[in-house]
Amino acid sequence: MRYLLPLVLITLVSCASFKKGGKSDATGNTTLQGTAWVISSITDFQLEETDRQATLSFSDTSNRFGGYSGCNMFGGTFETEGNKLSFSQVMGTKRACMPGMKTESAVFKLLEATNSYVITDGKLQLKKDEAVLAELVKEEKK
């Protein structure tokens, strides 16, 4: 029963439509809605080699996000205002993985610390104030 809520959340996030491009807001800035990313680097952390790359995707129809942490699927809600960004209600599945657990921990810490973002040249930087926490590249269509 304790896995029901995370499973429902992941199903909802997975069923949402994720596009590879982003929309532009009234000021011409690229928004996160409808984008999908691969985490290419986390500052001061070496991503583990796992069976799949860590990812982060944003729904184009709601303020939901989801992804793969290097070990488990996760999801939650996000809010943006200009280039400000916050993640909340983060939940995930709970399987143990070796390797992958260290990357998962780093991804969850990253989501907790992020308070802004910048998209430049097809790359997404998640930031805390002016410090870059991670860099992500657009996910390739399969």
Short mmCIF file of C-alpha atoms in Angstrom, two decimals:
data_model
loop_
_atom_site.label_atom_id
_atom_site.label_comp_id
_atom_site.label_asym_id
_atom_site.label_seq_id
_atom_site.Cartn_x
_atom_site.Cartn_y
_atom_site.Cartn_z
CA MET A 1 0.00 0.00 0.00
CA ARG A 2 2.89 2.40 0.74
CA TYR A 3 3.94 2.18 -2.91
CA LEU A 4 0.52 3.15 -4.24
CA LEU A 5 0.92 6.94 -4.08
CA PRO A 6 4.38 7.01 -5.72
CA LEU A 7 3.15 4.59 -8.39
CA VAL A 8 0.09 6.73 -9.13
CA LEU A 9 2.26 9.85 -9.27
CA ILE A 10 4.74 8.25 -11.65
CA THR A 11 1.94 6.95 -13.84
CA LEU A 12 0.38 10.41 -14.06
CA VAL A 13 3.70 12.04 -14.90
CA SER A 14 4.53 9.33 -17.43
CA CYS A 15 1.18 9.69 -19.15
CA ALA A 16 1.58 13.43 -19.52
CA SER A 17 2.77 14.55 -22.91
CA PHE A 18 6.43 15.59 -22.95
CA LYS A 19 7.79 17.39 -25.97
CA LYS A 20 11.41 18.04 -26.82
CA GLY A 21 11.11 21.77 -27.43
CA GLY A 22 9.95 24.46 -25.07
CA LYS A 23 7.43 27.24 -25.34
CA SER A 24 8.31 30.88 -25.07
CA ASP A 25 6.68 33.15 -22.53
CA ALA A 26 5.53 36.73 -23.17
CA THR A 27 9.10 38.02 -22.81
CA GLY A 28 10.50 35.51 -25.33
CA ASN A 29 12.23 33.35 -22.70
CA THR A 30 12.08 29.59 -23.24
CA THR A 31 9.90 27.92 -20.64
CA LEU A 32 10.40 24.50 -19.12
CA GLN A 33 6.92 23.20 -19.95
CA GLY A 34 6.99 20.43 -22.51
CA THR A 35 10.74 19.85 -22.37
CA ALA A 36 12.79 16.71 -21.68
CA TRP A 37 16.42 16.67 -20.53
CA VAL A 38 19.32 14.35 -19.74
CA ILE A 39 21.43 15.29 -16.73
CA SER A 40 24.94 15.65 -18.16
CA SER A 41 26.70 16.97 -15.06
CA ILE A 42 26.13 17.86 -11.42
CA THR A 43 28.63 20.29 -9.91
CA ASP A 44 31.21 18.59 -7.65
CA PHE A 45 29.77 15.12 -8.35
CA GLN A 46 30.74 12.34 -10.76
CA LEU A 47 27.61 10.72 -12.21
CA GLU A 48 27.72 6.93 -11.87
CA GLU A 49 27.58 4.76 -14.96
CA THR A 50 24.16 3.13 -14.84
CA ASP A 51 21.95 1.24 -17.29
CA ARG A 52 20.12 4.49 -18.15
CA GLN A 53 21.01 8.15 -17.94
CA ALA A 54 19.41 10.36 -15.30
CA THR A 55 16.62 12.46 -16.85
CA LEU A 56 14.22 15.28 -16.03
CA SER A 57 11.05 16.06 -18.01
CA PHE A 58 8.42 18.76 -17.64
CA SER A 59 4.78 18.25 -18.64
CA ASP A 60 3.42 20.56 -21.31
CA THR A 61 -0.10 20.50 -19.84
CA SER A 62 0.46 20.92 -16.09
CA ASN A 63 3.04 21.88 -13.49
CA ARG A 64 4.21 18.25 -13.12
CA PHE A 65 7.71 16.92 -13.68
CA GLY A 66 9.20 13.46 -13.70
CA GLY A 67 12.35 11.61 -14.47
CA TYR A 68 14.80 8.84 -13.77
CA SER A 69 17.36 9.37 -11.00
CA GLY A 70 19.89 6.75 -12.04
CA CYS A 71 18.07 4.18 -9.91
CA ASN A 72 14.36 5.01 -9.56
CA MET A 73 11.60 6.90 -11.32
CA PHE A 74 10.48 10.08 -9.57
CA GLY A 75 8.05 12.94 -10.02
CA GLY A 76 6.43 15.93 -8.39
CA THR A 77 5.36 19.48 -9.07
CA PHE A 78 7.31 22.53 -10.17
CA GLU A 79 6.65 26.26 -10.19
CA THR A 80 8.27 28.95 -12.27
CA GLU A 81 8.12 32.72 -12.25
CA GLY A 82 10.46 34.28 -14.79
CA ASN A 83 13.68 32.33 -14.35
CA LYS A 84 12.82 31.31 -10.77
CA LEU A 85 12.19 27.57 -10.31
CA SER A 86 11.17 25.39 -7.39
CA PHE A 87 10.40 21.69 -7.12
CA SER A 88 8.00 20.26 -4.54
CA GLN A 89 6.10 17.11 -3.60
CA VAL A 90 8.96 14.98 -4.94
CA MET A 91 8.24 11.25 -4.71
CA GLY A 92 9.86 8.21 -6.22
CA THR A 93 9.96 4.47 -6.37
CA LYS A 94 12.12 2.77 -3.76
CA ARG A 95 14.27 0.06 -5.31
CA ALA A 96 17.94 -0.29 -4.37
CA CYS A 97 20.52 -0.09 -7.15
CA MET A 98 24.25 -0.56 -7.33
CA PRO A 99 25.49 1.52 -8.98
CA GLY A 100 22.95 4.34 -8.98
CA MET A 101 22.15 5.18 -5.36
CA LYS A 102 24.80 7.92 -5.12
CA THR A 103 23.55 9.53 -8.33
CA GLU A 104 19.98 9.33 -7.05
CA SER A 105 20.96 11.07 -3.83
CA ALA A 106 22.73 13.82 -5.79
CA VAL A 107 19.69 14.30 -8.07
CA PHE A 108 17.31 14.68 -5.12
CA LYS A 109 19.68 17.16 -3.41
CA LEU A 110 19.85 19.05 -6.71
CA LEU A 111 16.05 19.34 -6.93
CA GLU A 112 15.86 20.53 -3.33
CA ALA A 113 18.53 23.22 -3.79
CA THR A 114 17.43 24.60 -7.18
CA ASN A 115 15.85 28.06 -7.15
CA SER A 116 16.42 29.27 -10.73
CA TYR A 117 17.25 28.10 -14.23
CA VAL A 118 18.68 29.27 -17.55
CA ILE A 119 18.24 27.71 -21.00
CA THR A 120 21.00 28.62 -23.45
CA ASP A 121 22.07 26.92 -26.68
CA GLY A 122 19.94 23.83 -26.02
CA LYS A 123 21.31 23.38 -22.50
CA LEU A 124 19.45 23.77 -19.23
CA GLN A 125 21.35 24.98 -16.18
CA LEU A 126 19.75 24.44 -12.79
CA LYS A 127 21.04 27.04 -10.36
CA LYS A 128 20.96 28.17 -6.77
CA ASP A 129 21.14 31.92 -6.98
CA GLU A 130 24.07 32.48 -9.38
CA ALA A 131 25.82 29.14 -8.76
CA VAL A 132 25.32 26.44 -11.40
CA LEU A 133 24.25 23.20 -9.71
CA ALA A 134 23.81 21.04 -12.81
CA GLU A 135 23.78 21.12 -16.58
CA LEU A 136 21.29 19.17 -18.68
CA VAL A 137 21.08 18.63 -22.43
CA LYS A 138 17.95 18.10 -24.50
CA GLU A 139 16.84 14.50 -24.59
CA GLU A 140 17.17 12.96 -28.03
CA LYS A 141 14.11 11.38 -29.63
CA LYS A 142 14.29 7.60 -29.72
#
